[in-house]
Structures are given as structure tokens and as C-alpha cells.
């Protein structure tokens, strides 16, 4: 026996309602690149600017933003760190659940003391990380970071060309997002809040 027209209309309306409900349960919509599930940038083993050994697990429970650069970088590095500092201010209380990490690709010049002055100058909560040449090469390979010295007028005035994006991990320690250089603080604020909201709802 076929359904009556009113019954068919009801079923159609119910199906539409279910579809709309399903749409409302979509995952977060990010403004940076969603790289969930990639098989790199899984961890690091470095030393922070206070001399403490660090791995990604130390920051479990917080969203983590990692940027690679060097203290004598003339533009990209200070611009990115300033952008992340502005984002932390905009996040307000949510910033307590975010950790920004700066990994130097210039361990020859970026000593623990220098990182301890440079990195927290942008935000006291920021942490600088370093390793020897071998450790730097290992973590750069794991995160697919390219870096190369470019000679200066004297041996100590070289620059370092390097990849300039920000990796963002969720509070469970999984890499979720990649922000290319030049994103404004509002982009980081939006995506970090989405990650924090999703973690709280899980």
C-alpha cells in the first residue's frame, strides 16, 4: 500500500530536518589549512630557554602553535611572533589554554640566554626552544622545515632562509592546522577557539 500524499510530505520534511541536523553537527570550520591526519610533525626533543628538556607531551591539554625561525631574522620572525602575541591578547582567558613555541633554526647564534630575552619579549608565556645542530636538523626534518644559511658581509652576519608557517596542534597533541605566513591575528584567534571548543565538547 503506497503512502498518502500527506504521509509522503511528512517523510520528506522529516528527511530534510534530519539532513539539516546533520549539517549542524559538522566539525569546526577553520580559516587556516586543515592538515589533520598527516604523518609528520609528530614530536620534538629540544631544550627550552630555561634549560628544561621539552617534548610535545609537556603541553598536553593546551592548543600549541609552533613557529620556526631565528632571533636575528629581520622581518618574518618578529612579524609572526607579534601576530601571535596580538592573538593571545584577543583570546583573553582562552589564552591560558594556548602555548606558543618558537624553535630556532640558528643554534649557532641563538643561545639559551638570547632566546630567554628575545622570545618572552613578545609575550611572557611564549617559550623558545633550541637544540644542537643535529637536534635542529632532526626536528626540522620531522616538521618538513627547510632552512639554509645565506652568507653576509662577515662570517657572523649571515641570514637564514627558512620555512615560514605556523603549525597548530589541538589539546590532545595532534597536528590539526597549518597557517601560512601573513595571516592576521584574527585568523589565529578564530581557529584556536574552534580547537579549544571542540576539545571541550569531546
PDB file of C-alpha atoms in Angstrom:
ATOM      1  CA  UNK A   1       0.000   0.000   0.000  1.00  0.00           C
ATOM      2  CA  UNK A   2       1.507   3.311  -1.058  1.00  0.00           C
ATOM      3  CA  UNK A   3       1.853   6.250   1.319  1.00  0.00           C
ATOM      4  CA  UNK A   4      -0.666   9.037   1.090  1.00  0.00           C
ATOM      5  CA  UNK A   5       0.433  12.451  -0.236  1.00  0.00           C
ATOM      6  CA  UNK A   6       0.338  13.857   3.299  1.00  0.00           C
ATOM      7  CA  UNK A   7       2.419  10.944   4.576  1.00  0.00           C
ATOM      8  CA  UNK A   8       4.975  11.435   1.777  1.00  0.00           C
ATOM      9  CA  UNK A   9       5.152  15.156   2.596  1.00  0.00           C
ATOM     10  CA  UNK A  10       5.735  14.354   6.256  1.00  0.00           C
ATOM     11  CA  UNK A  11       8.513  11.877   5.445  1.00  0.00           C
ATOM     12  CA  UNK A  12      10.147  14.375   3.109  1.00  0.00           C
ATOM     13  CA  UNK A  13      10.007  17.055   5.772  1.00  0.00           C
ATOM     14  CA  UNK A  14      11.449  14.652   8.346  1.00  0.00           C
ATOM     15  CA  UNK A  15      14.280  13.707   5.988  1.00  0.00           C
ATOM     16  CA  UNK A  16      15.064  17.372   5.390  1.00  0.00           C
ATOM     17  CA  UNK A  17      15.079  18.053   9.134  1.00  0.00           C
ATOM     18  CA  UNK A  18      17.497  15.164   9.698  1.00  0.00           C
ATOM     19  CA  UNK A  19      19.765  16.433   6.939  1.00  0.00           C
ATOM     20  CA  UNK A  20      19.809  19.908   8.454  1.00  0.00           C
ATOM     21  CA  UNK A  21      20.530  18.454  11.870  1.00  0.00           C
ATOM     22  CA  UNK A  22      23.444  16.504  10.429  1.00  0.00           C
ATOM     23  CA  UNK A  23      24.804  19.675   8.841  1.00  0.00           C
ATOM     24  CA  UNK A  24      24.664  21.464  12.180  1.00  0.00           C
ATOM     25  CA  UNK A  25      26.978  18.814  13.685  1.00  0.00           C
ATOM     26  CA  UNK A  26      29.779  19.404  11.217  1.00  0.00           C
ATOM     27  CA  UNK A  27      33.274  19.739  12.582  1.00  0.00           C
ATOM     28  CA  UNK A  28      34.863  23.130  13.086  1.00  0.00           C
ATOM     29  CA  UNK A  29      35.398  25.328  10.052  1.00  0.00           C
ATOM     30  CA  UNK A  30      38.945  26.636  10.034  1.00  0.00           C
ATOM     31  CA  UNK A  31      40.450  29.620   8.248  1.00  0.00           C
ATOM     32  CA  UNK A  32      43.921  28.085   8.077  1.00  0.00           C
ATOM     33  CA  UNK A  33      44.763  24.834   6.257  1.00  0.00           C
ATOM     34  CA  UNK A  34      43.349  21.708   7.880  1.00  0.00           C
ATOM     35  CA  UNK A  35      46.144  19.103   7.829  1.00  0.00           C
ATOM     36  CA  UNK A  36      44.537  16.627  10.215  1.00  0.00           C
ATOM     37  CA  UNK A  37      45.938  13.125   9.737  1.00  0.00           C
ATOM     38  CA  UNK A  38      49.309  13.923   8.184  1.00  0.00           C
ATOM     39  CA  UNK A  39      52.135  11.599   9.195  1.00  0.00           C
ATOM     40  CA  UNK A  40      54.774  14.209  10.085  1.00  0.00           C
ATOM     41  CA  UNK A  41      55.349  16.845  12.803  1.00  0.00           C
ATOM     42  CA  UNK A  42      54.615  14.184  15.412  1.00  0.00           C
ATOM     43  CA  UNK A  43      57.010  15.300  18.146  1.00  0.00           C
ATOM     44  CA  UNK A  44      60.258  17.040  19.036  1.00  0.00           C
ATOM     45  CA  UNK A  45      63.005  16.741  21.667  1.00  0.00           C
ATOM     46  CA  UNK A  46      64.549  20.148  22.397  1.00  0.00           C
ATOM     47  CA  UNK A  47      65.551  22.369  25.309  1.00  0.00           C
ATOM     48  CA  UNK A  48      63.588  25.442  26.358  1.00  0.00           C
ATOM     49  CA  UNK A  49      65.008  28.852  27.171  1.00  0.00           C
ATOM     50  CA  UNK A  50      65.111  27.998  30.895  1.00  0.00           C
ATOM     51  CA  UNK A  51      67.244  24.913  30.234  1.00  0.00           C
ATOM     52  CA  UNK A  52      64.443  22.363  30.625  1.00  0.00           C
ATOM     53  CA  UNK A  53      64.178  19.435  28.158  1.00  0.00           C
ATOM     54  CA  UNK A  54      60.873  19.569  26.300  1.00  0.00           C
ATOM     55  CA  UNK A  55      58.710  17.349  24.110  1.00  0.00           C
ATOM     56  CA  UNK A  56      55.232  17.926  22.695  1.00  0.00           C
ATOM     57  CA  UNK A  57      53.710  15.857  25.502  1.00  0.00           C
ATOM     58  CA  UNK A  58      54.697  18.539  28.025  1.00  0.00           C
ATOM     59  CA  UNK A  59      51.966  20.771  26.615  1.00  0.00           C
ATOM     60  CA  UNK A  60      49.121  18.251  26.509  1.00  0.00           C
ATOM     61  CA  UNK A  61      45.856  19.938  27.417  1.00  0.00           C
ATOM     62  CA  UNK A  62      46.719  23.119  25.542  1.00  0.00           C
ATOM     63  CA  UNK A  63      46.476  24.072  21.895  1.00  0.00           C
ATOM     64  CA  UNK A  64      50.059  24.544  20.692  1.00  0.00           C
ATOM     65  CA  UNK A  65      51.326  26.879  17.964  1.00  0.00           C
ATOM     66  CA  UNK A  66      54.880  26.164  16.761  1.00  0.00           C
ATOM     67  CA  UNK A  67      56.910  28.547  14.618  1.00  0.00           C
ATOM     68  CA  UNK A  68      60.458  28.010  13.322  1.00  0.00           C
ATOM     69  CA  UNK A  69      62.794  30.972  12.898  1.00  0.00           C
ATOM     70  CA  UNK A  70      65.778  32.773  14.406  1.00  0.00           C
ATOM     71  CA  UNK A  71      66.316  35.810  16.584  1.00  0.00           C
ATOM     72  CA  UNK A  72      68.231  37.875  14.020  1.00  0.00           C
ATOM     73  CA  UNK A  73      65.541  37.401  11.375  1.00  0.00           C
ATOM     74  CA  UNK A  74      64.804  40.889  10.001  1.00  0.00           C
ATOM     75  CA  UNK A  75      61.106  40.571   9.191  1.00  0.00           C
ATOM     76  CA  UNK A  76      59.205  37.268   9.034  1.00  0.00           C
ATOM     77  CA  UNK A  77      60.020  36.062  12.545  1.00  0.00           C
ATOM     78  CA  UNK A  78      59.276  39.211  14.558  1.00  0.00           C
ATOM     79  CA  UNK A  79      56.168  39.828  12.457  1.00  0.00           C
ATOM     80  CA  UNK A  80      54.832  36.323  13.111  1.00  0.00           C
ATOM     81  CA  UNK A  81      55.628  36.431  16.828  1.00  0.00           C
ATOM     82  CA  UNK A  82      53.981  39.850  17.121  1.00  0.00           C
ATOM     83  CA  UNK A  83      50.904  38.495  15.334  1.00  0.00           C
ATOM     84  CA  UNK A  84      50.714  35.538  17.715  1.00  0.00           C
ATOM     85  CA  UNK A  85      51.147  37.882  20.691  1.00  0.00           C
ATOM     86  CA  UNK A  86      48.240  40.011  19.420  1.00  0.00           C
ATOM     87  CA  UNK A  87      46.152  36.845  19.038  1.00  0.00           C
ATOM     88  CA  UNK A  88      46.906  35.856  22.633  1.00  0.00           C
ATOM     89  CA  UNK A  89      45.633  39.225  23.833  1.00  0.00           C
ATOM     90  CA  UNK A  90      42.446  38.867  21.801  1.00  0.00           C
ATOM     91  CA  UNK A  91      41.881  35.365  23.166  1.00  0.00           C
ATOM     92  CA  UNK A  92      41.531  36.744  26.679  1.00  0.00           C
ATOM     93  CA  UNK A  93      41.080  33.945  29.253  1.00  0.00           C
ATOM     94  CA  UNK A  94      41.269  31.331  26.462  1.00  0.00           C
ATOM     95  CA  UNK A  95      44.957  32.219  26.039  1.00  0.00           C
ATOM     96  CA  UNK A  96      45.678  30.253  29.215  1.00  0.00           C
ATOM     97  CA  UNK A  97      44.899  27.131  27.185  1.00  0.00           C
ATOM     98  CA  UNK A  98      47.304  28.024  24.361  1.00  0.00           C
ATOM     99  CA  UNK A  99      51.086  27.635  24.197  1.00  0.00           C
ATOM    100  CA  UNK A 100      53.245  29.334  21.575  1.00  0.00           C
ATOM    101  CA  UNK A 101      56.644  27.747  20.886  1.00  0.00           C
ATOM    102  CA  UNK A 102      59.478  29.333  18.889  1.00  0.00           C
ATOM    103  CA  UNK A 103      62.073  26.869  17.566  1.00  0.00           C
ATOM    104  CA  UNK A 104      65.362  28.350  16.414  1.00  0.00           C
ATOM    105  CA  UNK A 105      66.931  27.177  13.168  1.00  0.00           C
ATOM    106  CA  UNK A 106      70.110  29.099  14.068  1.00  0.00           C
ATOM    107  CA  UNK A 107      71.516  27.281  17.128  1.00  0.00           C
ATOM    108  CA  UNK A 108      74.974  28.640  16.362  1.00  0.00           C
ATOM    109  CA  UNK A 109      73.944  32.154  17.421  1.00  0.00           C
ATOM    110  CA  UNK A 110      70.667  31.614  19.290  1.00  0.00           C
ATOM    111  CA  UNK A 111      71.927  30.674  22.722  1.00  0.00           C
ATOM    112  CA  UNK A 112      69.677  29.847  25.655  1.00  0.00           C
ATOM    113  CA  UNK A 113      70.329  33.302  27.118  1.00  0.00           C
ATOM    114  CA  UNK A 114      69.459  35.083  23.887  1.00  0.00           C
ATOM    115  CA  UNK A 115      66.243  33.100  23.445  1.00  0.00           C
ATOM    116  CA  UNK A 116      65.316  33.818  27.067  1.00  0.00           C
ATOM    117  CA  UNK A 117      65.436  37.552  26.314  1.00  0.00           C
ATOM    118  CA  UNK A 118      64.013  37.519  22.789  1.00  0.00           C
ATOM    119  CA  UNK A 119      61.040  35.163  22.875  1.00  0.00           C
ATOM    120  CA  UNK A 120      59.244  36.275  26.077  1.00  0.00           C
ATOM    121  CA  UNK A 121      59.633  39.905  24.974  1.00  0.00           C
ATOM    122  CA  UNK A 122      56.673  39.268  22.643  1.00  0.00           C
ATOM    123  CA  UNK A 123      54.597  37.561  25.354  1.00  0.00           C
ATOM    124  CA  UNK A 124      55.804  36.271  28.720  1.00  0.00           C
ATOM    125  CA  UNK A 125      54.043  32.956  28.067  1.00  0.00           C
ATOM    126  CA  UNK A 126      55.973  32.233  24.857  1.00  0.00           C
ATOM    127  CA  UNK A 127      58.722  29.613  25.059  1.00  0.00           C
ATOM    128  CA  UNK A 128      61.887  29.461  22.971  1.00  0.00           C
ATOM    129  CA  UNK A 129      63.293  26.050  22.038  1.00  0.00           C
ATOM    130  CA  UNK A 130      66.746  25.078  20.804  1.00  0.00           C
ATOM    131  CA  UNK A 131      68.991  22.107  20.183  1.00  0.00           C
ATOM    132  CA  UNK A 132      72.444  21.457  18.814  1.00  0.00           C
ATOM    133  CA  UNK A 133      72.972  21.270  15.051  1.00  0.00           C
ATOM    134  CA  UNK A 134      71.980  17.584  14.908  1.00  0.00           C
ATOM    135  CA  UNK A 135      68.825  18.025  17.017  1.00  0.00           C
ATOM    136  CA  UNK A 136      67.835  21.058  14.953  1.00  0.00           C
ATOM    137  CA  UNK A 137      68.231  19.062  11.750  1.00  0.00           C
ATOM    138  CA  UNK A 138      66.146  16.189  13.153  1.00  0.00           C
ATOM    139  CA  UNK A 139      63.218  18.337  14.238  1.00  0.00           C
ATOM    140  CA  UNK A 140      63.331  20.338  11.001  1.00  0.00           C
ATOM    141  CA  UNK A 141      63.144  17.100   9.025  1.00  0.00           C
ATOM    142  CA  UNK A 142      60.243  15.833  11.165  1.00  0.00           C
ATOM    143  CA  UNK A 143      58.325  19.075  10.608  1.00  0.00           C
ATOM    144  CA  UNK A 144      59.344  19.391   6.942  1.00  0.00           C
ATOM    145  CA  UNK A 145      61.075  22.704   7.636  1.00  0.00           C
ATOM    146  CA  UNK A 146      63.648  23.927   5.141  1.00  0.00           C
ATOM    147  CA  UNK A 147      66.433  26.238   6.304  1.00  0.00           C
ATOM    148  CA  UNK A 148      69.720  27.373   4.805  1.00  0.00           C
ATOM    149  CA  UNK A 149      72.384  29.916   5.686  1.00  0.00           C
ATOM    150  CA  UNK A 150      72.974  32.820   3.331  1.00  0.00           C
ATOM    151  CA  UNK A 151      76.408  34.500   3.656  1.00  0.00           C
ATOM    152  CA  UNK A 152      76.614  38.046   4.995  1.00  0.00           C
ATOM    153  CA  UNK A 153      79.339  40.670   4.740  1.00  0.00           C
ATOM    154  CA  UNK A 154      81.140  38.991   7.661  1.00  0.00           C
ATOM    155  CA  UNK A 155      81.023  35.401   8.962  1.00  0.00           C
ATOM    156  CA  UNK A 156      78.758  36.356  11.852  1.00  0.00           C
ATOM    157  CA  UNK A 157      76.231  38.369   9.865  1.00  0.00           C
ATOM    158  CA  UNK A 158      74.729  35.583   7.791  1.00  0.00           C
ATOM    159  CA  UNK A 159      70.966  35.268   7.391  1.00  0.00           C
ATOM    160  CA  UNK A 160      68.927  32.065   7.332  1.00  0.00           C
ATOM    161  CA  UNK A 161      66.299  31.338   4.719  1.00  0.00           C
ATOM    162  CA  UNK A 162      63.604  29.151   6.286  1.00  0.00           C
ATOM    163  CA  UNK A 163      60.025  27.922   6.004  1.00  0.00           C
ATOM    164  CA  UNK A 164      57.652  30.466   7.499  1.00  0.00           C
ATOM    165  CA  UNK A 165      54.392  28.842   8.534  1.00  0.00           C
ATOM    166  CA  UNK A 166      52.857  28.043  11.915  1.00  0.00           C
ATOM    167  CA  UNK A 167      51.866  24.519  12.953  1.00  0.00           C
ATOM    168  CA  UNK A 168      48.891  24.290  15.310  1.00  0.00           C
ATOM    169  CA  UNK A 169      48.171  21.251  17.482  1.00  0.00           C
ATOM    170  CA  UNK A 170      44.962  20.502  19.342  1.00  0.00           C
ATOM    171  CA  UNK A 171      44.948  19.938  23.138  1.00  0.00           C
ATOM    172  CA  UNK A 172      45.302  16.184  22.552  1.00  0.00           C
ATOM    173  CA  UNK A 173      48.670  16.773  20.873  1.00  0.00           C
ATOM    174  CA  UNK A 174      47.525  16.075  17.312  1.00  0.00           C
ATOM    175  CA  UNK A 175      48.611  18.298  14.437  1.00  0.00           C
ATOM    176  CA  UNK A 176      45.492  19.887  13.004  1.00  0.00           C
ATOM    177  CA  UNK A 177      46.321  23.124  11.182  1.00  0.00           C
ATOM    178  CA  UNK A 178      48.990  24.897   9.170  1.00  0.00           C
ATOM    179  CA  UNK A 179      48.914  28.691   8.891  1.00  0.00           C
ATOM    180  CA  UNK A 180      50.930  30.159   6.055  1.00  0.00           C
ATOM    181  CA  UNK A 181      52.886  33.354   6.604  1.00  0.00           C
ATOM    182  CA  UNK A 182      50.951  36.610   6.618  1.00  0.00           C
ATOM    183  CA  UNK A 183      47.815  35.521   8.475  1.00  0.00           C
ATOM    184  CA  UNK A 184      46.347  38.174  10.753  1.00  0.00           C
ATOM    185  CA  UNK A 185      45.750  37.649  14.495  1.00  0.00           C
ATOM    186  CA  UNK A 186      42.004  37.267  13.934  1.00  0.00           C
ATOM    187  CA  UNK A 187      42.648  34.096  11.905  1.00  0.00           C
ATOM    188  CA  UNK A 188      44.607  32.532  14.763  1.00  0.00           C
ATOM    189  CA  UNK A 189      42.005  33.647  17.311  1.00  0.00           C
ATOM    190  CA  UNK A 190      39.195  32.048  15.305  1.00  0.00           C
ATOM    191  CA  UNK A 191      40.932  28.732  14.686  1.00  0.00           C
ATOM    192  CA  UNK A 192      42.389  28.380  18.176  1.00  0.00           C
ATOM    193  CA  UNK A 193      38.961  28.975  19.690  1.00  0.00           C
ATOM    194  CA  UNK A 194      37.489  26.358  17.367  1.00  0.00           C
ATOM    195  CA  UNK A 195      40.077  23.817  18.506  1.00  0.00           C
ATOM    196  CA  UNK A 196      39.518  24.647  22.162  1.00  0.00           C
ATOM    197  CA  UNK A 197      35.745  24.466  21.748  1.00  0.00           C
ATOM    198  CA  UNK A 198      35.971  21.092  20.020  1.00  0.00           C
ATOM    199  CA  UNK A 199      38.259  19.755  22.754  1.00  0.00           C
ATOM    200  CA  UNK A 200      35.898  20.916  25.484  1.00  0.00           C
ATOM    201  CA  UNK A 201      32.941  19.250  23.748  1.00  0.00           C
ATOM    202  CA  UNK A 202      34.726  15.941  23.209  1.00  0.00           C
TER     203      UNK A 202
END
